[in-house]
DNA sequence: TAATAACCTCGCAA
DNA sequence: ATTGCGAGGTTAT
């Protein structure tokens, strides 16, 4: 213990990966709300009951985490980052048209994530008529208030609270955290998951129509929010959450009628892209968002 | 079946 | 600085 290398210097664990992976686009593209980048380019977030720090390396992804050590968490991070998806093959299939091809080529390492269903549903309930900075702020505030504390190095974050904890918290305390008119929606969803009315774990991988029906049975969850939860956490990659941005793209680039119904966008996307519709959505969404930000800046 | 207002706050732009 | 607008939707009418 007395030799030169102190125990404070720990070689980072590196998850080997040689495929396309653009951490900034993937973690900031609006599908998740808890990742923060630091000056070194590393990303810190909370995944399940662990605080995690990620950085791209030439050989893969460097991982620090606690309380689960990186080596034990690695397999789960492969799943979380969907490194098991054959992204080049997906891009080959959906990149048939010029617009999509350009969008893919601009962000070739943009991946979907495989997130935790309850947290994802809750976050997108909060997304209604809101914006990404505000959603992120509210999610963080809810975690800080009702979640459990985690520490990694000098960084402290909280888990996203369980459905039981948010059901217990109740509408009024959620409203006090800035949830606004979404507070009763979130409280009711928490209660439904907590008491088994909405069995999220059983819905993972179930038929699209069945998952959609189960989710939209909740007050405050319509087609769009259900599609987000399905795509980002319930393994329904054919989901196509058409928000106002994606709709604009469909109208401007693909000639869909401006008054196309949500069902119309869903049918269009699923006929065109099949089970790759979700990836197609993500490329369209991120491209149009980035383009609009550049125009402002 | 299709259109329209209301809903809570907050972030961001003048 | 203070004000005003609109935001990754859903529901009720």
mmCIF file of C-alpha atoms (C1' of nucleotides) in Angstrom:
data_model
loop_
_atom_site.group_PDB
_atom_site.id
_atom_site.type_symbol
_atom_site.label_atom_id
_atom_site.label_comp_id
_atom_site.label_asym_id
_atom_site.label_seq_id
_atom_site.Cartn_x
_atom_site.Cartn_y
_atom_site.Cartn_z
ATOM 1 C CA UNK A 1 0.000 0.000 0.000
ATOM 2 C CA UNK A 2 2.972 2.275 0.378
ATOM 3 C CA UNK A 3 4.174 2.160 -3.224
ATOM 4 C CA UNK A 4 4.001 5.043 -5.675
ATOM 5 C CA UNK A 5 0.606 4.536 -7.281
ATOM 6 C CA UNK A 6 -1.956 5.625 -4.772
ATOM 7 C CA UNK A 7 -5.346 4.037 -4.522
ATOM 8 C CA UNK A 8 -6.928 7.321 -5.579
ATOM 9 C CA UNK A 9 -5.757 6.824 -9.135
ATOM 10 C CA UNK A 10 -8.069 4.340 -10.808
ATOM 11 C CA UNK A 11 -7.730 3.331 -14.409
ATOM 12 C CA UNK A 12 -11.060 3.953 -16.081
ATOM 13 C CA UNK A 13 -13.110 0.983 -17.103
ATOM 14 C CA UNK A 14 -13.580 0.979 -20.866
ATOM 15 C CA UNK A 15 -16.483 -0.788 -22.494
ATOM 16 C CA UNK A 16 -15.138 -1.881 -25.876
ATOM 17 C CA UNK A 17 -17.211 -0.657 -28.821
ATOM 18 C CA UNK A 18 -16.170 0.153 -32.362
ATOM 19 C CA UNK A 19 -19.493 1.076 -33.943
ATOM 20 C CA UNK A 20 -21.057 4.517 -34.456
ATOM 21 C CA UNK A 21 -21.832 6.260 -31.164
ATOM 22 C CA UNK A 22 -22.223 10.033 -30.849
ATOM 23 C CA UNK A 23 -22.631 10.600 -27.124
ATOM 24 C CA UNK A 24 -23.566 14.307 -27.310
ATOM 25 C CA UNK A 25 -26.306 13.793 -29.880
ATOM 26 C CA UNK A 26 -27.619 10.651 -28.247
ATOM 27 C CA UNK A 27 -27.760 12.049 -24.715
ATOM 28 C CA UNK A 28 -28.956 15.548 -25.633
ATOM 29 C CA UNK A 29 -31.452 14.691 -28.364
ATOM 30 C CA UNK A 30 -34.505 15.044 -26.177
ATOM 31 C CA UNK A 31 -35.172 11.379 -25.479
ATOM 32 C CA UNK A 32 -33.703 11.639 -21.971
ATOM 33 C CA UNK A 33 -33.414 14.517 -19.526
ATOM 34 C CA UNK A 34 -30.826 13.708 -16.903
ATOM 35 C CA UNK A 35 -27.453 13.824 -18.659
ATOM 36 C CA UNK A 36 -25.063 16.747 -18.131
ATOM 37 C CA UNK A 37 -21.809 17.341 -19.942
ATOM 38 C CA UNK A 38 -18.739 18.800 -18.233
ATOM 39 C CA UNK A 39 -15.762 20.737 -19.532
ATOM 40 C CA UNK A 40 -13.846 17.555 -20.320
ATOM 41 C CA UNK A 41 -16.658 16.305 -22.547
ATOM 42 C CA UNK A 42 -17.705 13.575 -20.127
ATOM 43 C CA UNK A 43 -21.420 12.991 -19.471
ATOM 44 C CA UNK A 44 -22.876 12.399 -16.028
ATOM 45 C CA UNK A 45 -26.354 11.035 -15.497
ATOM 46 C CA UNK A 46 -28.461 8.677 -13.443
ATOM 47 C CA UNK A 47 -29.383 5.277 -14.821
ATOM 48 C CA UNK A 48 -31.661 3.249 -12.604
ATOM 49 C CA UNK A 49 -30.125 3.251 -9.147
ATOM 50 C CA UNK A 50 -26.648 4.289 -10.280
ATOM 51 C CA UNK A 51 -24.930 7.551 -11.016
ATOM 52 C CA UNK A 52 -22.899 7.116 -14.182
ATOM 53 C CA UNK A 53 -20.177 9.049 -15.950
ATOM 54 C CA UNK A 54 -19.500 8.301 -19.620
ATOM 55 C CA UNK A 55 -16.820 9.435 -22.034
ATOM 56 C CA UNK A 56 -16.055 8.330 -25.567
ATOM 57 C CA UNK A 57 -12.600 6.848 -26.067
ATOM 58 C CA UNK A 58 -10.944 5.522 -29.223
ATOM 59 C CA UNK A 59 -11.664 1.994 -28.035
ATOM 60 C CA UNK A 60 -15.181 2.423 -26.752
ATOM 61 C CA UNK A 61 -16.868 4.049 -23.790
ATOM 62 C CA UNK A 62 -15.132 4.876 -20.519
ATOM 63 C CA UNK A 63 -17.469 4.286 -17.597
ATOM 64 C CA UNK A 64 -17.365 5.407 -13.998
ATOM 65 C CA UNK A 65 -20.293 4.530 -11.790
ATOM 66 C CA UNK A 66 -21.559 4.102 -8.264
ATOM 67 C CA UNK A 67 -22.679 2.268 -6.292
ATOM 68 C CA UNK A 68 -22.511 -0.482 -8.904
ATOM 69 C CA UNK A 69 -18.926 -0.738 -10.181
ATOM 70 C CA UNK A 70 -18.448 -0.116 -13.908
ATOM 71 C CA UNK A 71 -17.466 -3.672 -14.749
ATOM 72 C CA UNK A 72 -20.749 -4.909 -13.309
ATOM 73 C CA UNK A 73 -22.760 -2.141 -14.930
ATOM 74 C CA UNK A 74 -21.229 -2.541 -18.391
ATOM 75 C CA UNK A 75 -23.727 -5.065 -19.659
ATOM 76 C CA UNK A 76 -26.597 -2.835 -18.628
ATOM 77 C CA UNK A 77 -24.986 0.140 -20.341
ATOM 78 C CA UNK A 78 -24.775 -1.851 -23.560
ATOM 79 C CA UNK A 79 -28.527 -2.279 -23.294
ATOM 80 C CA UNK A 80 -29.151 1.325 -22.230
ATOM 81 C CA UNK A 81 -27.173 2.739 -25.144
ATOM 82 C CA UNK A 82 -28.690 0.157 -27.486
ATOM 83 C CA UNK A 83 -25.209 -0.853 -28.624
ATOM 84 C CA UNK A 84 -26.864 -4.140 -29.569
ATOM 85 C CA UNK A 85 -28.692 -2.374 -32.418
ATOM 86 C CA UNK A 86 -26.993 -2.794 -35.793
ATOM 87 C CA UNK A 87 -27.114 0.916 -36.517
ATOM 88 C CA UNK A 88 -25.416 0.857 -39.939
ATOM 89 C CA UNK A 89 -27.952 -1.724 -41.106
ATOM 90 C CA UNK A 90 -30.864 0.373 -39.802
ATOM 91 C CA UNK A 91 -29.462 3.494 -41.459
ATOM 92 C CA UNK A 92 -29.051 1.601 -44.700
ATOM 93 C CA UNK A 93 -32.717 0.603 -44.619
ATOM 94 C CA UNK A 94 -34.205 3.991 -43.719
ATOM 95 C CA UNK A 95 -31.707 6.098 -45.667
ATOM 96 C CA UNK A 96 -33.256 5.329 -49.026
ATOM 97 C CA UNK A 97 -34.516 8.859 -49.594
ATOM 98 C CA UNK A 98 -32.297 11.895 -49.947
ATOM 99 C CA UNK A 99 -33.600 13.844 -46.944
ATOM 100 C CA UNK A 100 -33.201 10.995 -44.508
ATOM 101 C CA UNK A 101 -29.793 10.167 -45.918
ATOM 102 C CA UNK A 102 -28.589 13.708 -45.263
ATOM 103 C CA UNK A 103 -30.024 13.623 -41.765
ATOM 104 C CA UNK A 104 -28.258 10.379 -40.975
ATOM 105 C CA UNK A 105 -24.983 11.569 -42.422
ATOM 106 C CA UNK A 106 -25.095 14.655 -40.241
ATOM 107 C CA UNK A 107 -25.487 12.607 -37.025
ATOM 108 C CA UNK A 108 -24.339 9.084 -37.888
ATOM 109 C CA UNK A 109 -23.730 8.150 -34.250
ATOM 110 C CA UNK A 110 -27.156 9.194 -32.965
ATOM 111 C CA UNK A 111 -28.743 6.203 -31.258
ATOM 112 C CA UNK A 112 -32.008 5.549 -29.503
ATOM 113 C CA UNK A 113 -31.781 4.643 -25.811
ATOM 114 C CA UNK A 114 -33.400 1.773 -23.935
ATOM 115 C CA UNK A 115 -34.546 3.577 -20.803
ATOM 116 C CA UNK A 116 -36.453 2.644 -17.691
ATOM 117 C CA UNK A 117 -40.210 2.656 -18.466
ATOM 118 C CA UNK A 118 -41.556 4.418 -15.385
ATOM 119 C CA UNK A 119 -39.079 7.283 -15.479
ATOM 120 C CA UNK A 120 -39.609 7.678 -19.219
ATOM 121 C CA UNK A 121 -43.377 7.760 -18.948
ATOM 122 C CA UNK A 122 -43.185 10.263 -16.106
ATOM 123 C CA UNK A 123 -40.781 12.543 -17.954
ATOM 124 C CA UNK A 124 -42.932 12.638 -21.063
ATOM 125 C CA UNK A 125 -46.083 13.291 -19.075
ATOM 126 C CA UNK A 126 -44.201 16.404 -17.971
ATOM 127 C CA UNK A 127 -43.281 17.248 -21.575
ATOM 128 C CA UNK A 128 -46.774 18.352 -22.524
ATOM 129 C CA UNK A 129 -46.706 21.929 -23.865
ATOM 130 C CA UNK A 130 -43.293 22.405 -22.343
ATOM 131 C CA UNK A 131 -39.714 22.565 -23.534
ATOM 132 C CA UNK A 132 -36.592 20.516 -22.973
ATOM 133 C CA UNK A 133 -34.874 22.840 -20.458
ATOM 134 C CA UNK A 134 -37.991 23.041 -18.356
ATOM 135 C CA UNK A 135 -38.673 19.303 -18.499
ATOM 136 C CA UNK A 136 -35.092 18.613 -17.434
ATOM 137 C CA UNK A 137 -35.355 21.090 -14.596
ATOM 138 C CA UNK A 138 -38.596 19.640 -13.277
ATOM 139 C CA UNK A 139 -37.393 16.045 -13.551
ATOM 140 C CA UNK A 140 -34.267 16.983 -11.609
ATOM 141 C CA UNK A 141 -36.289 18.808 -8.979
ATOM 142 C CA UNK A 142 -38.569 15.805 -8.527
ATOM 143 C CA UNK A 143 -35.542 13.533 -8.151
ATOM 144 C CA UNK A 144 -33.885 15.915 -5.699
ATOM 145 C CA UNK A 145 -37.044 16.054 -3.635
ATOM 146 C CA UNK A 146 -38.329 12.476 -3.665
ATOM 147 C CA UNK A 147 -35.441 10.325 -4.935
ATOM 148 C CA UNK A 148 -32.520 8.739 -3.149
ATOM 149 C CA UNK A 149 -29.098 10.297 -2.982
ATOM 150 C CA UNK A 150 -26.198 8.964 -5.028
ATOM 151 C CA UNK A 151 -22.582 10.072 -5.051
ATOM 152 C CA UNK A 152 -19.801 9.595 -7.579
ATOM 153 C CA UNK A 153 -16.551 11.357 -6.837
ATOM 154 C CA UNK A 154 -17.607 14.893 -5.985
ATOM 155 C CA UNK A 155 -20.914 14.702 -7.806
ATOM 156 C CA UNK A 156 -24.219 14.128 -6.080
ATOM 157 C CA UNK A 157 -27.430 13.247 -7.889
ATOM 158 C CA UNK A 158 -30.656 11.509 -6.915
ATOM 159 C CA UNK A 159 -32.459 8.502 -8.339
ATOM 160 C CA UNK A 160 -35.722 9.216 -10.110
ATOM 161 C CA UNK A 161 -38.346 8.376 -7.479
ATOM 162 C CA UNK A 162 -40.307 5.160 -7.597
ATOM 163 C CA UNK A 163 -43.972 5.248 -8.608
ATOM 164 C CA UNK A 164 -44.808 4.482 -4.993
ATOM 165 C CA UNK A 165 -42.871 7.534 -3.837
ATOM 166 C CA UNK A 166 -44.591 9.854 -6.316
ATOM 167 C CA UNK A 167 -48.013 8.382 -5.611
ATOM 168 C CA UNK A 168 -47.325 9.079 -1.950
ATOM 169 C CA UNK A 169 -46.090 12.586 -2.774
ATOM 170 C CA UNK A 170 -49.401 13.398 -4.412
ATOM 171 C CA UNK A 171 -50.695 16.049 -6.767
ATOM 172 C CA UNK A 172 -50.254 19.107 -4.584
ATOM 173 C CA UNK A 173 -46.594 18.552 -3.792
ATOM 174 C CA UNK A 174 -45.882 17.866 -7.446
ATOM 175 C CA UNK A 175 -47.646 21.054 -8.383
ATOM 176 C CA UNK A 176 -45.472 22.881 -5.872
ATOM 177 C CA UNK A 177 -42.418 21.667 -7.813
ATOM 178 C CA UNK A 178 -43.623 23.353 -10.992
ATOM 179 C CA UNK A 179 -45.438 20.514 -12.718
ATOM 180 C CA UNK A 180 -48.408 22.777 -13.360
ATOM 181 C CA UNK A 181 -51.495 21.164 -14.854
ATOM 182 C CA UNK A 182 -49.456 17.965 -15.359
ATOM 183 C CA UNK A 183 -49.291 17.352 -11.595
ATOM 184 C CA UNK A 184 -52.520 15.332 -11.356
ATOM 185 C CA UNK A 185 -51.564 13.384 -14.490
ATOM 186 C CA UNK A 186 -48.229 12.416 -12.964
ATOM 187 C CA UNK A 187 -49.711 11.577 -9.589
ATOM 188 C CA UNK A 188 -52.386 9.394 -11.169
ATOM 189 C CA UNK A 189 -49.878 7.625 -13.396
ATOM 190 C CA UNK A 190 -47.684 6.945 -10.371
ATOM 191 C CA UNK A 191 -50.643 5.460 -8.528
ATOM 192 C CA UNK A 192 -51.586 3.285 -11.513
ATOM 193 C CA UNK A 193 -48.085 1.872 -11.801
ATOM 194 C CA UNK A 194 -47.717 1.457 -8.052
ATOM 195 C CA UNK A 195 -50.952 -0.471 -7.618
ATOM 196 C CA UNK A 196 -50.443 -2.660 -10.672
ATOM 197 C CA UNK A 197 -53.225 -1.150 -12.789
ATOM 198 C CA UNK A 198 -50.551 -0.299 -15.352
ATOM 199 C CA UNK A 199 -48.045 -3.196 -15.422
ATOM 200 C CA UNK A 200 -45.214 -1.488 -17.266
ATOM 201 C CA UNK A 201 -42.855 -4.446 -17.018
ATOM 202 C CA UNK A 202 -45.368 -6.713 -18.719
ATOM 203 C CA UNK A 203 -45.910 -4.170 -21.471
ATOM 204 C CA UNK A 204 -42.269 -4.206 -22.507
ATOM 205 C CA UNK A 205 -42.258 -6.111 -25.762
ATOM 206 C CA UNK A 206 -46.028 -6.541 -25.914
ATOM 207 C CA UNK A 207 -48.005 -5.783 -29.082
ATOM 208 C CA UNK A 208 -47.999 -2.138 -30.180
ATOM 209 C CA UNK A 209 -51.770 -1.710 -30.090
ATOM 210 C CA UNK A 210 -52.007 -3.251 -26.640
ATOM 211 C CA UNK A 211 -49.270 -1.064 -25.167
ATOM 212 C CA UNK A 212 -50.782 2.017 -26.766
ATOM 213 C CA UNK A 213 -54.200 1.249 -25.306
ATOM 214 C CA UNK A 214 -52.769 0.626 -21.845
ATOM 215 C CA UNK A 215 -50.795 3.864 -21.823
ATOM 216 C CA UNK A 216 -53.449 6.131 -23.288
ATOM 217 C CA UNK A 217 -55.906 4.868 -20.693
ATOM 218 C CA UNK A 218 -54.072 7.233 -18.364
ATOM 219 C CA UNK A 219 -55.386 10.749 -18.029
ATOM 220 C CA UNK A 220 -52.854 13.088 -19.596
ATOM 221 C CA UNK A 221 -51.316 10.465 -21.853
ATOM 222 C CA UNK A 222 -52.327 10.710 -25.487
ATOM 223 C CA UNK A 223 -50.845 9.216 -28.633
ATOM 224 C CA UNK A 224 -47.689 11.291 -28.686
ATOM 225 C CA UNK A 225 -46.600 10.745 -25.104
ATOM 226 C CA UNK A 226 -47.491 7.062 -25.384
ATOM 227 C CA UNK A 227 -45.329 6.792 -28.492
ATOM 228 C CA UNK A 228 -42.402 8.390 -26.647
ATOM 229 C CA UNK A 229 -42.689 5.954 -23.762
ATOM 230 C CA UNK A 230 -43.005 3.036 -26.173
ATOM 231 C CA UNK A 231 -40.054 4.057 -28.327
ATOM 232 C CA UNK A 232 -37.640 5.072 -25.610
ATOM 233 C CA UNK A 233 -38.406 2.445 -22.992
ATOM 234 C CA UNK A 234 -40.868 -0.251 -24.050
ATOM 235 C CA UNK A 235 -39.072 -1.790 -26.986
ATOM 236 C CA UNK A 236 -41.557 -0.651 -29.579
ATOM 237 C CA UNK A 237 -39.200 0.698 -32.215
ATOM 238 C CA UNK A 238 -42.018 1.135 -34.727
ATOM 239 C CA UNK A 239 -43.418 3.943 -32.562
ATOM 240 C CA UNK A 240 -43.239 7.315 -34.320
ATOM 241 C CA UNK A 241 -43.839 10.186 -31.884
ATOM 242 C CA UNK A 242 -44.795 12.971 -34.244
ATOM 243 C CA UNK A 243 -44.522 16.231 -32.350
ATOM 244 C CA UNK A 244 -44.945 19.645 -33.912
ATOM 245 C CA UNK A 245 -41.357 19.578 -35.204
ATOM 246 C CA UNK A 246 -41.596 16.210 -36.865
ATOM 247 C CA UNK A 247 -44.990 17.106 -38.318
ATOM 248 C CA UNK A 248 -43.430 20.186 -39.859
ATOM 249 C CA UNK A 249 -40.772 18.037 -41.487
ATOM 250 C CA UNK A 250 -43.360 15.610 -42.808
ATOM 251 C CA UNK A 251 -45.270 18.480 -44.378
ATOM 252 C CA UNK A 252 -42.282 20.451 -45.677
ATOM 253 C CA UNK A 253 -40.099 17.598 -46.864
ATOM 254 C CA UNK A 254 -42.436 14.721 -47.578
ATOM 255 C CA UNK A 255 -45.512 16.545 -48.797
ATOM 256 C CA UNK A 256 -47.992 15.323 -46.214
ATOM 257 C CA UNK A 257 -51.034 17.594 -45.930
ATOM 258 C CA UNK A 258 -50.619 20.306 -43.250
ATOM 259 C CA UNK A 259 -53.720 19.112 -41.432
ATOM 260 C CA UNK A 260 -52.636 15.459 -41.396
ATOM 261 C CA UNK A 261 -53.963 13.640 -38.344
ATOM 262 C CA UNK A 262 -51.683 12.034 -35.794
ATOM 263 C CA UNK A 263 -52.933 8.663 -36.991
ATOM 264 C CA UNK A 264 -52.045 9.779 -40.503
ATOM 265 C CA UNK A 265 -48.438 10.436 -39.561
ATOM 266 C CA UNK A 266 -48.235 7.109 -37.755
ATOM 267 C CA UNK A 267 -49.574 5.163 -40.717
ATOM 268 C CA UNK A 268 -47.298 7.008 -43.129
ATOM 269 C CA UNK A 269 -44.205 6.307 -41.026
ATOM 270 C CA UNK A 270 -44.950 2.696 -40.267
ATOM 271 C CA UNK A 271 -45.752 1.855 -43.866
ATOM 272 C CA UNK A 272 -42.581 3.557 -45.024
ATOM 273 C CA UNK A 273 -40.139 2.526 -42.319
ATOM 274 C CA UNK A 274 -41.784 -0.414 -40.537
ATOM 275 C CA UNK A 275 -40.016 -1.299 -37.307
ATOM 276 C CA UNK A 276 -37.362 1.325 -38.075
ATOM 277 C CA UNK A 277 -39.903 4.151 -37.802
ATOM 278 C CA UNK A 278 -38.610 5.129 -34.370
ATOM 279 C CA UNK A 279 -35.065 5.570 -35.565
ATOM 280 C CA UNK A 280 -36.322 7.523 -38.572
ATOM 281 C CA UNK A 281 -38.233 9.767 -36.172
ATOM 282 C CA UNK A 282 -35.158 10.418 -34.073
ATOM 283 C CA UNK A 283 -33.052 11.445 -37.067
ATOM 284 C CA UNK A 284 -35.796 13.746 -38.352
ATOM 285 C CA UNK A 285 -36.407 15.277 -34.946
ATOM 286 C CA UNK A 286 -32.770 15.927 -34.095
ATOM 287 C CA UNK A 287 -32.011 17.396 -37.498
ATOM 288 C CA UNK A 288 -34.892 19.812 -37.450
ATOM 289 C CA UNK A 289 -34.205 20.841 -33.857
ATOM 290 C CA UNK A 290 -30.541 21.474 -34.503
ATOM 291 C CA UNK A 291 -31.325 23.390 -37.679
ATOM 292 C CA UNK A 292 -33.781 25.599 -35.825
ATOM 293 C CA UNK A 293 -31.312 26.295 -33.006
ATOM 294 C CA UNK A 294 -28.599 27.291 -35.437
ATOM 295 C CA UNK A 295 -30.947 29.744 -37.064
ATOM 296 C CA UNK A 296 -31.555 31.389 -33.703
ATOM 297 C CA UNK A 297 -27.894 31.422 -32.752
ATOM 298 C "C1'" DT B 1 -65.201 13.102 -37.032
ATOM 299 C "C1'" DA B 2 -63.065 17.689 -36.819
ATOM 300 C "C1'" DA B 3 -61.926 22.185 -34.961
ATOM 301 C "C1'" DT B 4 -60.852 25.310 -30.707
ATOM 302 C "C1'" DA B 5 -59.977 26.946 -26.193
ATOM 303 C "C1'" DA B 6 -58.091 26.081 -21.698
ATOM 304 C "C1'" DC B 7 -54.572 24.373 -18.908
ATOM 305 C "C1'" DC B 8 -49.712 25.804 -15.138
ATOM 306 C "C1'" DT B 9 -45.227 27.756 -15.416
ATOM 307 C "C1'" DC B 10 -41.157 28.777 -17.053
ATOM 308 C "C1'" DG B 11 -37.429 29.906 -20.431
ATOM 309 C "C1'" DC B 12 -36.143 32.956 -23.595
ATOM 310 C "C1'" DA B 13 -36.336 36.904 -26.558
ATOM 311 C "C1'" DA B 14 -37.112 41.896 -27.014
ATOM 312 C "C1'" DA C 1 -35.023 44.874 -16.102
ATOM 313 C "C1'" DT C 2 -39.836 43.672 -16.943
ATOM 314 C "C1'" DT C 3 -43.069 42.062 -20.027
ATOM 315 C "C1'" DG C 4 -44.969 38.979 -23.325
ATOM 316 C "C1'" DC C 5 -44.959 35.036 -26.009
ATOM 317 C "C1'" DG C 6 -44.963 30.314 -26.922
ATOM 318 C "C1'" DA C 7 -43.518 25.774 -25.564
ATOM 319 C "C1'" DG C 8 -41.766 18.148 -28.074
ATOM 320 C "C1'" DG C 9 -49.795 17.772 -25.711
ATOM 321 C "C1'" DT C 10 -54.259 16.359 -23.865
ATOM 322 C "C1'" DT C 11 -58.792 17.013 -22.642
ATOM 323 C "C1'" DA C 12 -63.301 18.934 -22.769
ATOM 324 C "C1'" DT C 13 -66.684 21.176 -25.462
#
